[in-house]
Amino acid sequence: MTLHDPPPILTTPPALTVPCAPFERVSSLPQRHTLPGAELLVFQFTNGYGAAVTRQLSRPEDSAFEFCVLDCMGAAPQPCFTTPVAASFLSGLSHDGAQGLLMLTERLPLHPLRAQANAVLSDEDF
């Protein structure tokens, strides 16, 4: 750099974006997927269950959410209608309604396959 060179332009890097919890009372961060006119959030919980929550962007916030419990014990999560949380796909939910269902799903007892795997592991000698 010489005396006649213009001063350097100082730039700051863009702010890092940290994933925020779309549902503050749920401990798991979801996988986010963008769909035409909607956002799909896929949660997976340690109990072997999960949930798919879709937010329809064109609908009012008080009825924009759809919810489905997922069985996460296979290679890919699949809809699950055998839990007491939801026996079908639910739509027209508010943010609070979807969050409440997520909390219930997160607190379900261990999935039977996860409980069976834990029992087998507890019998093993390491």
mmCIF file of C-alpha atoms in Angstrom:
data_model
loop_
_atom_site.group_PDB
_atom_site.id
_atom_site.type_symbol
_atom_site.label_atom_id
_atom_site.label_comp_id
_atom_site.label_asym_id
_atom_site.label_seq_id
_atom_site.Cartn_x
_atom_site.Cartn_y
_atom_site.Cartn_z
ATOM 1 C CA MET A 1 0.000 0.000 0.000
ATOM 2 C CA THR A 2 1.357 3.392 -0.967
ATOM 3 C CA LEU A 3 0.450 6.877 0.046
ATOM 4 C CA HIS A 4 -1.631 7.337 -3.122
ATOM 5 C CA ASP A 5 -3.675 4.137 -2.816
ATOM 6 C CA PRO A 6 -7.285 4.599 -1.749
ATOM 7 C CA PRO A 7 -8.032 3.529 1.786
ATOM 8 C CA PRO A 8 -9.245 -0.055 2.114
ATOM 9 C CA ILE A 9 -12.959 -0.604 2.280
ATOM 10 C CA LEU A 10 -13.865 -2.325 5.497
ATOM 11 C CA THR A 11 -16.780 -4.688 5.356
ATOM 12 C CA THR A 12 -18.405 -6.752 8.017
ATOM 13 C CA PRO A 13 -19.508 -10.301 7.317
ATOM 14 C CA PRO A 14 -23.247 -10.898 7.230
ATOM 15 C CA ALA A 15 -24.789 -11.915 10.515
ATOM 16 C CA LEU A 16 -24.796 -15.623 11.107
ATOM 17 C CA THR A 17 -28.266 -17.022 11.074
ATOM 18 C CA VAL A 18 -28.872 -19.343 13.958
ATOM 19 C CA PRO A 19 -31.894 -21.602 13.639
ATOM 20 C CA CYS A 20 -34.545 -20.377 16.001
ATOM 21 C CA ALA A 21 -37.123 -22.538 17.614
ATOM 22 C CA PRO A 22 -40.416 -22.046 15.778
ATOM 23 C CA PHE A 23 -42.112 -23.661 18.787
ATOM 24 C CA GLU A 24 -40.375 -22.384 21.900
ATOM 25 C CA ARG A 25 -41.814 -24.992 24.277
ATOM 26 C CA VAL A 26 -40.541 -27.954 22.219
ATOM 27 C CA SER A 27 -36.959 -29.087 22.832
ATOM 28 C CA SER A 28 -36.240 -30.390 19.320
ATOM 29 C CA LEU A 29 -35.367 -28.210 16.330
ATOM 30 C CA PRO A 30 -37.090 -29.374 13.146
ATOM 31 C CA GLN A 31 -35.866 -30.044 9.658
ATOM 32 C CA ARG A 32 -37.312 -27.255 7.514
ATOM 33 C CA HIS A 33 -38.668 -27.844 4.026
ATOM 34 C CA THR A 34 -40.110 -25.210 1.699
ATOM 35 C CA LEU A 35 -43.215 -26.162 -0.241
ATOM 36 C CA PRO A 36 -45.220 -24.040 -2.677
ATOM 37 C CA GLY A 37 -47.165 -21.707 -0.392
ATOM 38 C CA ALA A 38 -46.170 -23.537 2.780
ATOM 39 C CA GLU A 39 -43.373 -24.525 5.124
ATOM 40 C CA LEU A 40 -43.036 -28.095 6.394
ATOM 41 C CA LEU A 41 -41.346 -28.703 9.739
ATOM 42 C CA VAL A 42 -40.370 -32.300 10.545
ATOM 43 C CA PHE A 43 -39.615 -33.046 14.201
ATOM 44 C CA GLN A 44 -37.998 -36.240 15.509
ATOM 45 C CA PHE A 45 -38.046 -36.979 19.224
ATOM 46 C CA THR A 46 -35.947 -39.346 21.330
ATOM 47 C CA ASN A 47 -38.999 -41.462 22.181
ATOM 48 C CA GLY A 48 -39.140 -42.775 18.567
ATOM 49 C CA TYR A 49 -41.999 -40.522 17.489
ATOM 50 C CA GLY A 50 -42.020 -37.241 15.656
ATOM 51 C CA ALA A 51 -44.382 -34.842 13.965
ATOM 52 C CA ALA A 52 -44.922 -33.097 10.666
ATOM 53 C CA VAL A 53 -46.212 -29.559 11.018
ATOM 54 C CA THR A 54 -47.153 -27.621 7.902
ATOM 55 C CA ARG A 55 -47.731 -23.879 7.989
ATOM 56 C CA GLN A 56 -49.897 -22.642 5.135
ATOM 57 C CA LEU A 57 -48.528 -19.174 4.336
ATOM 58 C CA SER A 58 -51.767 -17.910 2.751
ATOM 59 C CA ARG A 59 -53.927 -18.655 5.800
ATOM 60 C CA PRO A 60 -54.403 -16.519 8.908
ATOM 61 C CA GLU A 61 -52.074 -17.391 11.797
ATOM 62 C CA ASP A 62 -54.953 -18.699 13.945
ATOM 63 C CA SER A 63 -55.694 -21.518 11.455
ATOM 64 C CA ALA A 64 -52.534 -21.866 9.360
ATOM 65 C CA PHE A 65 -51.136 -25.102 10.810
ATOM 66 C CA GLU A 66 -51.599 -28.783 9.958
ATOM 67 C CA PHE A 67 -50.276 -31.577 12.176
ATOM 68 C CA CYS A 68 -49.504 -35.279 11.926
ATOM 69 C CA VAL A 69 -47.735 -37.635 14.362
ATOM 70 C CA LEU A 70 -44.852 -39.552 12.778
ATOM 71 C CA ASP A 71 -43.388 -42.971 13.497
ATOM 72 C CA CYS A 72 -39.637 -42.335 13.306
ATOM 73 C CA MET A 73 -38.403 -45.886 13.865
ATOM 74 C CA GLY A 74 -38.025 -46.791 10.181
ATOM 75 C CA ALA A 75 -35.637 -45.506 7.534
ATOM 76 C CA ALA A 76 -37.913 -42.520 6.899
ATOM 77 C CA PRO A 77 -40.580 -41.049 9.198
ATOM 78 C CA GLN A 78 -44.104 -42.244 8.366
ATOM 79 C CA PRO A 79 -47.542 -40.970 9.458
ATOM 80 C CA CYS A 80 -48.721 -42.700 12.631
ATOM 81 C CA PHE A 81 -52.374 -42.779 13.672
ATOM 82 C CA THR A 82 -52.113 -45.150 16.656
ATOM 83 C CA THR A 83 -51.168 -42.667 19.399
ATOM 84 C CA PRO A 84 -53.570 -40.827 21.690
ATOM 85 C CA VAL A 85 -52.223 -37.499 20.377
ATOM 86 C CA ALA A 86 -53.859 -37.549 16.939
ATOM 87 C CA ALA A 87 -55.708 -40.347 15.164
ATOM 88 C CA SER A 88 -55.591 -38.502 11.810
ATOM 89 C CA PHE A 89 -54.152 -35.468 10.051
ATOM 90 C CA LEU A 90 -55.339 -32.328 11.821
ATOM 91 C CA SER A 91 -55.758 -28.991 10.035
ATOM 92 C CA GLY A 92 -56.928 -25.492 10.822
ATOM 93 C CA LEU A 93 -54.763 -25.296 13.954
ATOM 94 C CA SER A 94 -53.326 -22.196 15.580
ATOM 95 C CA HIS A 95 -49.645 -21.927 16.493
ATOM 96 C CA ASP A 96 -50.506 -22.672 20.141
ATOM 97 C CA GLY A 97 -52.623 -25.669 19.126
ATOM 98 C CA ALA A 98 -49.809 -27.132 17.025
ATOM 99 C CA GLN A 99 -47.308 -26.449 19.812
ATOM 100 C CA GLY A 100 -49.520 -28.252 22.342
ATOM 101 C CA LEU A 101 -49.746 -31.315 20.092
ATOM 102 C CA LEU A 102 -45.972 -31.271 19.600
ATOM 103 C CA MET A 103 -45.469 -31.188 23.365
ATOM 104 C CA LEU A 104 -47.824 -34.165 23.808
ATOM 105 C CA THR A 105 -46.005 -36.108 21.071
ATOM 106 C CA GLU A 106 -42.622 -35.359 22.624
ATOM 107 C CA ARG A 107 -43.898 -36.732 25.957
ATOM 108 C CA LEU A 108 -45.335 -39.988 24.607
ATOM 109 C CA PRO A 109 -43.910 -43.162 26.171
ATOM 110 C CA LEU A 110 -41.132 -44.863 24.239
ATOM 111 C CA HIS A 111 -42.166 -46.275 20.890
ATOM 112 C CA PRO A 112 -42.618 -50.070 21.322
ATOM 113 C CA LEU A 113 -39.702 -50.809 18.966
ATOM 114 C CA ARG A 114 -37.431 -48.422 20.869
ATOM 115 C CA ALA A 115 -38.460 -49.993 24.201
ATOM 116 C CA GLN A 116 -37.782 -53.471 22.772
ATOM 117 C CA ALA A 117 -34.349 -52.403 21.492
ATOM 118 C CA ASN A 118 -33.505 -50.898 24.881
ATOM 119 C CA ALA A 119 -34.509 -54.144 26.610
ATOM 120 C CA VAL A 120 -32.296 -56.205 24.276
ATOM 121 C CA LEU A 121 -29.365 -53.857 24.859
ATOM 122 C CA SER A 122 -29.792 -53.981 28.635
ATOM 123 C CA ASP A 123 -29.421 -57.792 28.502
ATOM 124 C CA GLU A 124 -26.111 -57.580 26.606
ATOM 125 C CA ASP A 125 -22.739 -57.867 28.333
ATOM 126 C CA PHE A 126 -20.269 -55.260 27.172
#
